[in-house]
Each structure stands twice: as C-alpha cells, then as structure tokens.
Amino acid sequence: MRDEPVYVTQPDLPPLEEFIPYLEKIWNNKILTNGGPFHQQFEEALCEYLGVEHIALFANGTLALVTALQALRITGEVITTPYSFVATAHSLLWNGIKPIFVDIDSTFNINPDKIEAAITPQTTAILPVHCYGYPCDIQRIQNIADTYGLKVIYDAAHAFGVQDHGGGLSRHGDLSILSFHATKVFNTFEGGAIVCPDAKIKQRIDYLKNFGIADETTVIAPGINGKMNEVQAAMGMLQLEYVNQAIDKRKKVDHLYRQELSGVRGISVPVMPVLTRYNYSYFLILVESDYPLSRDALYEKLKNHGVFSRRYFYPLISDFPMYRGFSSARAANLTYAVEVSQKVLCLPIYPALAGDEQRRIVKLIAGN
Ligand code: T4K
C-alpha cells in the first residue's frame, strides 16, 4: 500500500465547532468588513500577544508590504535580499521602486557587510527578510540606516511569535510585516499585518488600506483595498488560543528531525539562532556535496515516495525574468545566495506531523 502524501506544511485549524459561535455573531450583527468588532478585538489581542504597540491588519501579507512602502513614501531604490519569496520584491515593483539585491550570509539573511556598497543617492530604504524566522542582524542594519538616513521595513512574514532578548522580533525597524497565510505558523486562512511604532503612522496606514478614505467626503491618498474581513479576524481570535500549543508541537517535530538526521552523511542541519523563543516555521536541511544525490535528485526521490518537500527559496528572486539586471553593479555578487539556494530543502513541518512519518522521511533521506 502506498503511503499517504506528506506536504511541506499543513494548516493548523481549531476545532470547527469552536468557530461556529464566531460565525453566528457575524451573521447576527451583519458587519462583514470595514473595521468591524472582530477586527478591533484582533488588533488589540495581537498587540498584546506580540508585545507591540500598534498593528494594522491586512487581507494578506503582500498587501501589507505594498502599503508599508506607500505609508513611508519610499521611492527610488530599495536594498533587499534575493533569497526570499517573490512577494518581497514584487511589493517594490508594484510601487515603481527598483529592488537592489544584496547577498546573504550564513544566517540566510541579507549580509550587512554588503549593504553599504549597494547604497546610491537613489537609495531610500532597506527591506530585509527574517528568513525562516531567523533574525537579521538588526543592530548593524539599523546603524547603516541611521548613517545614510534610510528607512528599514522588515519582511517578518516567517517570524510570527519569534522573540529575541528584548521581546517580539516584529517590533524592530520603521515597520514590520507579518503574514497569516494558510502555510504560516499562525493562519487566518489569508491575512497579514503591519506592525508600527506609533499611532500617527498607524492612522496613515489605516487610511491607505481603505482607499485613502478619511471620512465620508474626504480621500487623502490613492489608497488600496487591503482590509482584513470579519471572518478572518474572528479566525485570528480563535487561532490565538491555539498558537502556543501549535508552536510547542512544531518544536517537537524539529527536535525529532535533528535527532534522527544526525550522522546522515552529506546532510547538515543549520544551527538554531540564539533566541528567547523560536517559532519552528520551517525545517531546512542543506544537501552537501558529499551526499550521494544532488539536492534536486533528493527532492525528486522524496516526491516519488509521496513526500513533498520544497526548495524554498530556489530560484533566487533575482533570477526571475522581471528582476534581471536589478543587482547593484558594486554589490552584484550573490555567490552565497546562489550556493544556498542550490543546497536547501525544506522538509515537512506542522503540528500534526506524526513521528512515524518523520522517521519514514529520514529513512528515505538516509537511503535506507
Ligand atoms: N514575504 C515572505 C518572506 C513570504 O514568505 C510570503 C509568503 C510573503 C511575503 C507574502 O505573504 P502572503 O501575501 O502570502 O500573506 C507559499 C505561500 O503561498 C506564501 O504565503 C508563502 N510566503 C510562501 C513561502 O509559501 P507556495 O506557492 O509554496 O504555496 P503552496 O500553495 O504550494 O503550498 C505549500 C503546501 O502547503 C502545499 O503543497 C500543501 C499545503 N497547503 C497549502 C495551502 C495554501 C495546505 O495544506 N493548505 C492550503 O490551504 O507559497
């Protein structure tokens, strides 16, 4: 008998019967969107959970990114990483901004040593990604931004619930963006948010995500429709009750993989960054040159056995046709990003993943 397919992730869903009372409330009060009661409650609850001052909810993380750039009036060139999901750079193109790709380092994040060489008179901001929820070198990035008068917007789509010694990771930068997509640690089916440091910028973001409407007769900017609806917000409220246990289960999955994979020749597992709390959003292995198969051959082998791993993030964003030629002439060397993108494989990780499934996956990798 063939094994059941295993995908790179599976959304964590609360018990359906617990969601029904939320839906009943929505059906009764007939407020479906445009900043209803669940929207309000969820913003407050999220601020508390993440330990941040202000949050603006969005229909998804991409609209949050696009709007964050508008909110800070970013133009010209923005320095970013080629090693991310395409949405990071797409948000720049949608704003008519030129992405300038800079190499990553062993943390999978933008290499701060390489940023300064990519700065030109047109540079207005840095858009780093906390890739896999591993934190960027926040201090050094901020120092560079301060020296050159640049804004910093973090794409923290992978970093929900991650904490460093000072608190939630999303408190850093001028703005920080979260995604609550179905494939994320915390999901509202689709969803996203901008974490902002002060009420004034939050007000501007709230206008921008609602067509720029300030009141019935006033439109202050060419805004977009980026709003999160009431069903998403209600789902978020319920999901918050379960997210800690979901992260604990992910932690167990991570630990079992590490244990089972240790000693498999040619496979290395990145060392966990030093954090107060990690979210175990991804489990990645590096397929090294002494492994008997290429990374892609291992990917195919797993697929043939019903295990759908993913090559996040291959190809590099800079290799897609619409981004060719966008690297900085002086900082165009993306050697490390190229190397990593050819070695990484993200294995299935989600709260419901059974230990037996994990052992089967490791057996396949180990060649048994
Ligand atoms: N910035 C970064 C750094 C990001 O990673 C992302 C999104 C964004 C910004 C943008 O945020 P959003 O606008 O999405 O909120 C997935 C997600 O669609 C995407 O949200 C995510 N990053 C990216 C890393 O991964 P795909 O194309 O790999 O997804 P897909 O549909 O192949 O799903 C992967 C597996 O998950 C499937 O094989 C099965 C499982 N799955 C998926 C969905 C959607 C389910 O079991 N149920 C589901 O509903 O992009």
CSV table of C-alpha atoms and ligand atoms in Angstrom, one decimal:
chain,number,residue,atom,x,y,z
A,1,MET,CA,0.0,0.0,0.0
A,2,ARG,CA,1.3,3.5,-0.9
A,3,ASP,CA,1.9,5.9,2.0
A,4,GLU,CA,-0.3,9.0,2.3
A,5,PRO,CA,1.3,12.1,0.7
A,6,VAL,CA,3.0,14.4,3.1
A,7,TYR,CA,3.2,18.1,2.2
A,8,VAL,CA,5.7,20.7,3.3
A,9,THR,CA,3.1,22.1,5.6
A,10,GLN,CA,-0.5,21.6,6.6
A,11,PRO,CA,-2.5,24.4,8.2
A,12,ASP,CA,-3.3,24.2,11.8
A,13,LEU,CA,-7.1,24.6,12.3
A,14,PRO,CA,-9.0,25.0,15.5
A,15,PRO,CA,-12.0,22.6,16.2
A,16,LEU,CA,-14.7,23.6,13.8
A,17,GLU,CA,-17.4,23.7,16.4
A,18,GLU,CA,-15.5,26.4,18.3
A,19,PHE,CA,-15.6,28.6,15.2
A,20,ILE,CA,-19.4,28.4,14.8
A,21,PRO,CA,-20.2,30.9,17.7
A,22,TYR,CA,-17.9,33.4,16.0
A,23,LEU,CA,-19.8,33.0,12.7
A,24,GLU,CA,-23.1,33.3,14.5
A,25,LYS,CA,-22.0,36.7,15.9
A,26,ILE,CA,-21.1,37.9,12.4
A,27,TRP,CA,-24.4,36.6,11.0
A,28,ASN,CA,-26.3,38.4,13.7
A,29,ASN,CA,-24.6,41.8,13.6
A,30,LYS,CA,-24.1,41.8,9.8
A,31,ILE,CA,-20.8,43.7,9.9
A,32,LEU,CA,-18.7,41.7,7.5
A,33,THR,CA,-15.7,44.1,6.9
A,34,ASN,CA,-14.5,47.7,7.1
A,35,GLY,CA,-13.1,47.5,10.6
A,36,GLY,CA,-15.8,45.6,12.5
A,37,PRO,CA,-15.8,44.4,16.1
A,38,PHE,CA,-13.6,41.3,15.5
A,39,HIS,CA,-11.1,43.4,13.5
A,40,GLN,CA,-10.9,45.7,16.5
A,41,GLN,CA,-10.5,42.9,19.0
A,42,PHE,CA,-8.0,41.0,16.9
A,43,GLU,CA,-5.7,44.1,16.6
A,44,GLU,CA,-5.7,44.5,20.3
A,45,ALA,CA,-5.2,40.9,21.1
A,46,LEU,CA,-2.3,40.6,18.6
A,47,CYS,CA,-0.6,43.7,20.0
A,48,GLU,CA,-0.7,42.0,23.4
A,49,TYR,CA,0.4,38.6,22.1
A,50,LEU,CA,3.3,40.0,20.1
A,51,GLY,CA,4.2,42.7,22.7
A,52,VAL,CA,4.0,45.6,20.2
A,53,GLU,CA,2.3,49.0,20.3
A,54,HIS,CA,0.3,49.2,17.1
A,55,ILE,CA,-0.9,46.7,14.5
A,56,ALA,CA,-2.8,47.3,11.2
A,57,LEU,CA,-4.5,44.2,9.9
A,58,PHE,CA,-4.5,43.3,6.2
A,59,ALA,CA,-6.2,40.9,3.8
A,60,ASN,CA,-2.7,39.3,3.2
A,61,GLY,CA,1.0,39.9,3.8
A,62,THR,CA,1.6,41.1,0.2
A,63,LEU,CA,-0.9,44.0,0.5
A,64,ALA,CA,0.7,44.8,3.9
A,65,LEU,CA,4.1,45.0,2.2
A,66,VAL,CA,2.9,47.1,-0.7
A,67,THR,CA,1.1,49.5,1.7
A,68,ALA,CA,4.0,49.8,4.1
A,69,LEU,CA,6.2,51.1,1.3
A,70,GLN,CA,3.4,53.7,0.4
A,71,ALA,CA,3.0,54.6,4.1
A,72,LEU,CA,6.7,55.6,4.4
A,73,ARG,CA,6.6,57.2,0.9
A,74,ILE,CA,9.5,55.0,-0.2
A,75,THR,CA,10.8,55.7,-3.8
A,76,GLY,CA,13.8,55.2,-5.9
A,77,GLU,CA,15.9,52.2,-4.9
A,78,VAL,CA,15.5,49.8,-2.1
A,79,ILE,CA,18.1,47.3,-0.9
A,80,THR,CA,16.8,43.8,-0.3
A,81,THR,CA,17.6,40.1,-0.4
A,82,PRO,CA,17.3,37.8,-3.4
A,83,TYR,CA,16.7,34.9,-1.0
A,84,SER,CA,13.0,35.1,-0.2
A,85,PHE,CA,9.5,34.5,-1.5
A,86,VAL,CA,8.8,36.6,-4.6
A,87,ALA,CA,6.3,38.8,-2.8
A,88,THR,CA,9.1,40.6,-1.0
A,89,ALA,CA,10.5,42.1,-4.3
A,90,HIS,CA,7.1,42.2,-6.0
A,91,SER,CA,6.0,44.8,-3.5
A,92,LEU,CA,8.7,47.0,-4.7
A,93,LEU,CA,7.9,46.7,-8.4
A,94,TRP,CA,4.2,47.4,-7.6
A,95,ASN,CA,5.3,50.7,-6.1
A,96,GLY,CA,7.6,51.5,-9.1
A,97,ILE,CA,10.7,51.1,-6.8
A,98,LYS,CA,13.9,49.4,-8.1
A,99,PRO,CA,15.0,46.5,-6.0
A,100,ILE,CA,18.7,46.2,-5.4
A,101,PHE,CA,19.7,42.7,-4.5
A,102,VAL,CA,22.5,42.1,-2.0
A,103,ASP,CA,24.0,38.8,-1.0
A,104,ILE,CA,23.0,36.8,2.1
A,105,ASP,CA,25.3,35.2,4.8
A,106,SER,CA,25.2,32.0,6.7
A,107,THR,CA,22.1,33.2,8.6
A,108,PHE,CA,20.2,33.1,5.3
A,109,ASN,CA,19.5,36.8,5.7
A,110,ILE,CA,20.9,39.9,4.0
A,111,ASN,CA,24.7,40.3,4.7
A,112,PRO,CA,25.2,43.6,6.5
A,113,ASP,CA,28.8,43.7,5.3
A,114,LYS,CA,27.5,44.0,1.7
A,115,ILE,CA,24.8,46.7,2.2
A,116,GLU,CA,26.9,49.9,2.1
A,117,ALA,CA,28.4,49.1,-1.3
A,118,ALA,CA,24.9,49.0,-2.8
A,119,ILE,CA,23.8,52.4,-1.5
A,120,THR,CA,23.4,55.1,-4.1
A,121,PRO,CA,21.9,58.6,-4.0
A,122,GLN,CA,18.6,57.0,-5.0
A,123,THR,CA,18.5,54.5,-2.1
A,124,THR,CA,15.7,55.3,0.3
A,125,ALA,CA,15.2,52.1,2.4
A,126,ILE,CA,16.3,48.6,3.3
A,127,LEU,CA,13.9,45.7,3.0
A,128,PRO,CA,15.4,42.7,4.9
A,129,VAL,CA,13.6,39.4,5.5
A,130,HIS,CA,13.8,37.4,8.7
A,131,CYS,CA,14.1,34.3,6.5
A,132,TYR,CA,12.7,31.1,8.1
A,133,GLY,CA,12.1,33.3,11.2
A,134,TYR,CA,15.8,33.6,11.8
A,135,PRO,CA,16.5,37.2,12.9
A,136,CYS,CA,18.5,39.6,10.7
A,137,ASP,CA,21.5,41.5,12.2
A,138,ILE,CA,19.1,44.1,13.4
A,139,GLN,CA,21.6,46.3,15.1
A,140,ARG,CA,24.0,46.6,12.2
A,141,ILE,CA,21.2,47.2,9.7
A,142,GLN,CA,19.9,50.0,11.9
A,143,ASN,CA,23.3,51.5,12.2
A,144,ILE,CA,23.7,51.6,8.4
A,145,ALA,CA,20.2,53.0,8.0
A,146,ASP,CA,20.9,55.8,10.6
A,147,THR,CA,24.2,56.6,8.9
A,148,TYR,CA,22.6,57.0,5.5
A,149,GLY,CA,19.2,58.3,6.5
A,150,LEU,CA,17.4,55.2,5.2
A,151,LYS,CA,14.1,53.6,6.4
A,152,VAL,CA,14.0,49.9,7.4
A,153,ILE,CA,11.0,47.8,6.7
A,154,TYR,CA,11.3,44.2,7.8
A,155,ASP,CA,9.5,41.4,6.0
A,156,ALA,CA,8.7,39.3,9.1
A,157,ALA,CA,6.3,37.0,7.2
A,158,HIS,CA,8.1,34.0,8.7
A,159,ALA,CA,8.7,35.4,12.1
A,160,PHE,CA,5.3,35.3,13.9
A,161,GLY,CA,5.9,34.8,17.6
A,162,VAL,CA,9.7,34.8,17.4
A,163,GLN,CA,11.3,36.7,20.3
A,164,ASP,CA,14.8,37.9,20.9
A,165,HIS,CA,16.2,39.0,24.3
A,166,GLY,CA,14.2,42.3,24.1
A,167,GLY,CA,10.8,41.0,23.1
A,168,GLY,CA,8.9,40.3,19.8
A,169,LEU,CA,11.0,40.4,16.7
A,170,SER,CA,8.4,42.4,14.8
A,171,ARG,CA,9.0,45.4,17.0
A,172,HIS,CA,12.1,46.2,15.0
A,173,GLY,CA,12.5,48.6,12.1
A,174,ASP,CA,10.4,51.5,11.0
A,175,LEU,CA,7.7,49.0,10.1
A,176,SER,CA,7.5,45.2,10.1
A,177,ILE,CA,5.2,43.0,8.0
A,178,LEU,CA,3.5,39.7,9.0
A,179,SER,CA,1.7,37.1,7.0
A,180,PHE,CA,-1.1,34.9,8.3
A,181,HIS,CA,-1.3,32.8,5.2
A,182,ALA,CA,-2.6,29.2,5.4
A,183,THR,CA,1.0,27.9,5.2
A,184,LYS,CA,2.3,30.0,8.1
A,185,VAL,CA,2.7,29.2,11.8
A,186,PHE,CA,-0.3,31.3,12.6
A,187,ASN,CA,-3.0,31.5,10.0
A,188,THR,CA,-6.3,33.3,9.3
A,189,PHE,CA,-6.7,31.4,6.0
A,190,GLU,CA,-5.2,34.5,4.3
A,191,GLY,CA,-4.1,37.5,6.3
A,192,GLY,CA,-1.3,39.9,7.2
A,193,ALA,CA,-0.4,42.9,9.2
A,194,ILE,CA,1.9,45.9,9.6
A,195,VAL,CA,3.5,46.4,13.0
A,196,CYS,CA,4.1,50.1,13.5
A,197,PRO,CA,5.7,52.0,16.3
A,198,ASP,CA,3.4,55.0,16.6
A,199,ALA,CA,-0.3,55.9,16.4
A,200,LYS,CA,0.3,58.5,13.7
A,201,ILE,CA,1.8,56.1,11.1
A,202,LYS,CA,-0.9,53.5,12.1
A,203,GLN,CA,-3.5,56.2,11.2
A,204,ARG,CA,-1.9,56.8,7.8
A,205,ILE,CA,-1.8,53.0,7.1
A,206,ASP,CA,-5.4,52.6,8.1
A,207,TYR,CA,-6.4,55.3,5.6
A,208,LEU,CA,-4.2,53.7,2.9
A,209,LYS,CA,-5.7,50.2,3.3
A,210,ASN,CA,-9.2,51.7,3.0
A,211,PHE,CA,-8.9,53.6,-0.4
A,212,GLY,CA,-7.4,56.6,1.4
A,213,ILE,CA,-10.8,57.4,2.9
A,214,ALA,CA,-10.6,59.7,5.9
A,215,ASP,CA,-14.3,60.4,6.2
A,216,GLU,CA,-17.4,60.3,4.0
A,217,THR,CA,-16.3,63.2,1.9
A,218,THR,CA,-12.5,63.1,2.2
A,219,VAL,CA,-10.0,61.0,0.4
A,220,ILE,CA,-6.4,61.8,1.4
A,221,ALA,CA,-4.4,59.5,-0.8
A,222,PRO,CA,-4.8,57.0,-3.6
A,223,GLY,CA,-5.3,54.1,-1.2
A,224,ILE,CA,-6.0,50.4,-1.9
A,225,ASN,CA,-8.4,47.9,-0.5
A,226,GLY,CA,-6.2,45.9,1.8
A,227,LYS,CA,-8.6,45.3,4.7
A,228,MET,CA,-9.0,42.1,6.6
A,229,ASN,CA,-12.6,40.9,6.8
A,230,GLU,CA,-14.5,39.9,9.9
A,231,VAL,CA,-14.3,36.1,9.2
A,232,GLN,CA,-10.5,36.3,9.0
A,233,ALA,CA,-10.3,38.4,12.2
A,234,ALA,CA,-12.6,36.0,14.0
A,235,MET,CA,-10.5,33.1,12.9
A,236,GLY,CA,-7.4,35.0,14.2
A,237,MET,CA,-9.0,35.5,17.6
A,238,LEU,CA,-9.7,31.7,17.9
A,239,GLN,CA,-6.3,30.8,16.5
A,240,LEU,CA,-4.5,32.9,19.1
A,241,GLU,CA,-5.9,30.4,21.7
A,242,TYR,CA,-4.1,27.6,20.0
A,243,VAL,CA,-0.9,29.1,18.6
A,244,ASN,CA,1.3,28.4,21.6
A,245,GLN,CA,0.5,24.7,21.6
A,246,ALA,CA,1.0,24.6,17.8
A,247,ILE,CA,4.5,26.1,18.3
A,248,ASP,CA,5.2,23.6,21.0
A,249,LYS,CA,4.3,20.7,18.7
A,250,ARG,CA,6.4,22.2,15.9
A,251,LYS,CA,9.3,22.3,18.4
A,252,LYS,CA,8.9,18.5,19.0
A,253,VAL,CA,8.9,17.9,15.2
A,254,ASP,CA,12.1,20.0,14.9
A,255,HIS,CA,13.8,18.1,17.7
A,256,LEU,CA,13.0,14.7,16.4
A,257,TYR,CA,14.3,15.6,12.9
A,258,ARG,CA,17.5,16.9,14.4
A,259,GLN,CA,17.9,13.7,16.4
A,260,GLU,CA,17.1,11.4,13.5
A,261,LEU,CA,19.2,13.2,10.9
A,262,SER,CA,22.3,13.5,13.0
A,263,GLY,CA,25.0,11.4,11.4
A,264,VAL,CA,23.4,11.2,8.0
A,265,ARG,CA,26.4,11.8,5.7
A,266,GLY,CA,26.1,14.8,3.5
A,267,ILE,CA,23.1,16.3,5.2
A,268,SER,CA,23.6,19.3,7.5
A,269,VAL,CA,21.1,21.0,9.7
A,270,PRO,CA,21.6,24.7,10.4
A,271,VAL,CA,22.3,25.6,14.0
A,272,MET,CA,19.4,27.3,15.6
A,273,PRO,CA,19.9,31.0,16.2
A,274,VAL,CA,20.1,32.2,19.8
A,275,LEU,CA,16.6,33.4,20.7
A,276,THR,CA,14.3,33.7,23.6
A,277,ARG,CA,11.6,32.0,21.5
A,278,TYR,CA,11.6,30.5,18.0
A,279,ASN,CA,8.5,29.5,16.1
A,280,TYR,CA,9.8,26.4,14.1
A,281,SER,CA,8.2,27.8,11.0
A,282,TYR,CA,10.5,25.8,8.6
A,283,PHE,CA,12.8,22.8,9.0
A,284,LEU,CA,15.6,23.0,6.5
A,285,ILE,CA,18.4,20.7,5.6
A,286,LEU,CA,21.4,21.5,3.4
A,287,VAL,CA,22.3,18.8,0.9
A,288,GLU,CA,26.1,19.0,0.8
A,289,SER,CA,28.5,17.8,-1.9
A,290,ASP,CA,29.3,14.6,-0.1
A,291,TYR,CA,25.7,13.5,-0.1
A,292,PRO,CA,25.3,10.7,-2.8
A,293,LEU,CA,22.5,12.6,-4.6
A,294,SER,CA,22.1,16.2,-5.8
A,295,ARG,CA,19.6,18.3,-3.9
A,296,ASP,CA,17.2,18.2,-6.8
A,297,ALA,CA,17.6,14.4,-7.1
A,298,LEU,CA,16.8,14.0,-3.4
A,299,TYR,CA,13.8,16.3,-3.9
A,300,GLU,CA,12.5,14.1,-6.7
A,301,LYS,CA,13.2,10.9,-4.8
A,302,LEU,CA,11.1,12.2,-1.8
A,303,LYS,CA,8.4,13.3,-4.2
A,304,ASN,CA,8.3,9.9,-5.8
A,305,HIS,CA,7.6,8.5,-2.3
A,306,GLY,CA,4.8,11.0,-1.7
A,307,VAL,CA,6.9,13.4,0.4
A,308,PHE,CA,6.5,17.0,-1.0
A,309,SER,CA,9.5,18.9,0.3
A,310,ARG,CA,10.1,22.4,-1.1
A,311,ARG,CA,13.2,24.3,-2.3
A,312,TYR,CA,12.4,27.5,-0.5
A,313,PHE,CA,14.0,29.7,-2.0
A,314,TYR,CA,15.0,28.5,-5.4
A,315,PRO,CA,15.3,30.0,-7.9
A,316,LEU,CA,16.6,33.3,-6.4
A,317,ILE,CA,14.2,36.2,-6.9
A,318,SER,CA,16.9,37.9,-8.9
A,319,ASP,CA,16.8,35.0,-11.5
A,320,PHE,CA,13.2,35.6,-12.4
A,321,PRO,CA,13.0,37.5,-15.8
A,322,MET,CA,11.4,40.7,-14.4
A,323,TYR,CA,14.3,41.1,-11.9
A,324,ARG,CA,17.3,40.5,-14.2
A,325,GLY,CA,19.7,43.4,-14.1
A,326,PHE,CA,18.5,44.7,-10.7
A,327,SER,CA,21.5,43.8,-8.7
A,328,SER,CA,23.9,46.6,-7.7
A,329,ALA,CA,26.8,47.0,-10.0
A,330,ARG,CA,29.1,47.2,-7.0
A,331,ALA,CA,27.4,44.6,-4.9
A,332,ALA,CA,26.1,42.3,-7.6
A,333,ASN,CA,28.0,39.2,-6.3
A,334,LEU,CA,25.2,36.9,-5.0
A,335,THR,CA,27.6,33.9,-4.6
A,336,TYR,CA,26.4,32.8,-1.2
A,337,ALA,CA,22.7,33.1,-2.1
A,338,VAL,CA,23.3,31.1,-5.2
A,339,GLU,CA,25.1,28.4,-3.3
A,340,VAL,CA,22.5,28.1,-0.5
A,341,SER,CA,19.6,28.1,-3.0
A,342,GLN,CA,21.1,25.1,-4.6
A,343,LYS,CA,21.5,23.2,-1.3
A,344,VAL,CA,18.4,23.9,0.7
A,345,LEU,CA,15.5,21.6,1.1
A,346,CYS,CA,12.6,22.4,3.5
A,347,LEU,CA,11.2,19.2,4.9
A,348,PRO,CA,7.5,18.9,6.1
A,349,ILE,CA,6.9,20.5,9.4
A,350,TYR,CA,3.5,21.2,11.0
A,351,PRO,CA,1.9,20.4,14.4
A,352,ALA,CA,0.0,17.3,13.2
A,353,LEU,CA,3.1,15.6,11.6
A,354,ALA,CA,3.5,12.2,13.2
A,355,GLY,CA,6.8,10.9,14.5
A,356,ASP,CA,6.4,7.8,12.3
A,357,GLU,CA,6.1,10.0,9.2
A,358,GLN,CA,9.2,11.9,10.2
A,359,ARG,CA,11.2,8.7,10.6
A,360,ARG,CA,10.0,7.5,7.2
A,361,ILE,CA,11.2,10.7,5.7
A,362,VAL,CA,14.6,10.5,7.4
A,363,LYS,CA,14.9,6.9,6.3
A,364,LEU,CA,14.4,7.9,2.7
A,365,ILE,CA,17.0,10.7,3.1
A,366,ALA,CA,19.4,8.3,4.7
A,367,GLY,CA,19.0,6.0,1.7
A,368,ASN,CA,17.5,3.0,3.7
B,1,T4K,N1,7.1,37.6,2.4
B,1,T4K,C1,7.6,36.4,2.6
B,1,T4K,C2,9.0,36.2,3.1
B,1,T4K,C3,6.8,35.3,2.4
B,1,T4K,O1,7.3,34.0,2.6
B,1,T4K,C4,5.5,35.5,1.9
B,1,T4K,C5,4.6,34.3,1.7
B,1,T4K,C6,5.0,36.8,1.8
B,1,T4K,C7,5.9,37.8,2.0
B,1,T4K,C8,3.6,37.1,1.3
B,1,T4K,O2,2.7,36.8,2.3
B,1,T4K,P1,1.1,36.5,1.8
B,1,T4K,O3,0.7,37.5,0.8
B,1,T4K,O4,1.2,35.1,1.2
B,1,T4K,O5,0.4,36.5,3.1
B,1,T4K,C9,3.6,29.7,-0.1
B,1,T4K,C10,2.5,30.7,0.4
B,1,T4K,O6,1.5,30.9,-0.6
B,1,T4K,C11,3.1,32.0,0.7
B,1,T4K,O7,2.2,32.7,1.5
B,1,T4K,C12,4.5,31.9,1.4
B,1,T4K,N2,5.1,33.2,1.6
B,1,T4K,C13,5.4,31.0,0.6
B,1,T4K,C14,6.7,30.9,1.3
B,1,T4K,O8,4.8,29.8,0.5
B,1,T4K,P2,3.6,28.2,-2.2
B,1,T4K,O9,3.5,28.6,-3.6
B,1,T4K,O10,4.8,27.4,-1.8
B,1,T4K,O11,2.3,27.6,-1.6
B,1,T4K,P3,1.6,26.2,-1.9
B,1,T4K,O12,0.2,26.5,-2.3
B,1,T4K,O13,2.4,25.4,-2.9
B,1,T4K,O14,1.5,25.5,-0.5
B,1,T4K,C15,2.5,24.7,0.0
B,1,T4K,C16,1.9,23.4,0.6
B,1,T4K,O15,1.1,23.8,1.7
B,1,T4K,C17,1.0,22.7,-0.3
B,1,T4K,O16,1.8,21.7,-1.1
B,1,T4K,C18,0.0,22.0,0.5
B,1,T4K,C19,0.0,22.9,1.8
B,1,T4K,N3,-1.2,23.7,1.8
B,1,T4K,C20,-1.2,24.9,1.2
B,1,T4K,C21,-2.4,25.7,1.2
B,1,T4K,C22,-2.4,27.0,0.6
B,1,T4K,C23,-2.3,23.2,2.5
B,1,T4K,O17,-2.3,22.1,3.1
B,1,T4K,N4,-3.4,24.0,2.6
B,1,T4K,C24,-3.5,25.2,2.0
B,1,T4K,O18,-4.6,25.9,2.1
B,1,T4K,O19,3.7,29.6,-1.5
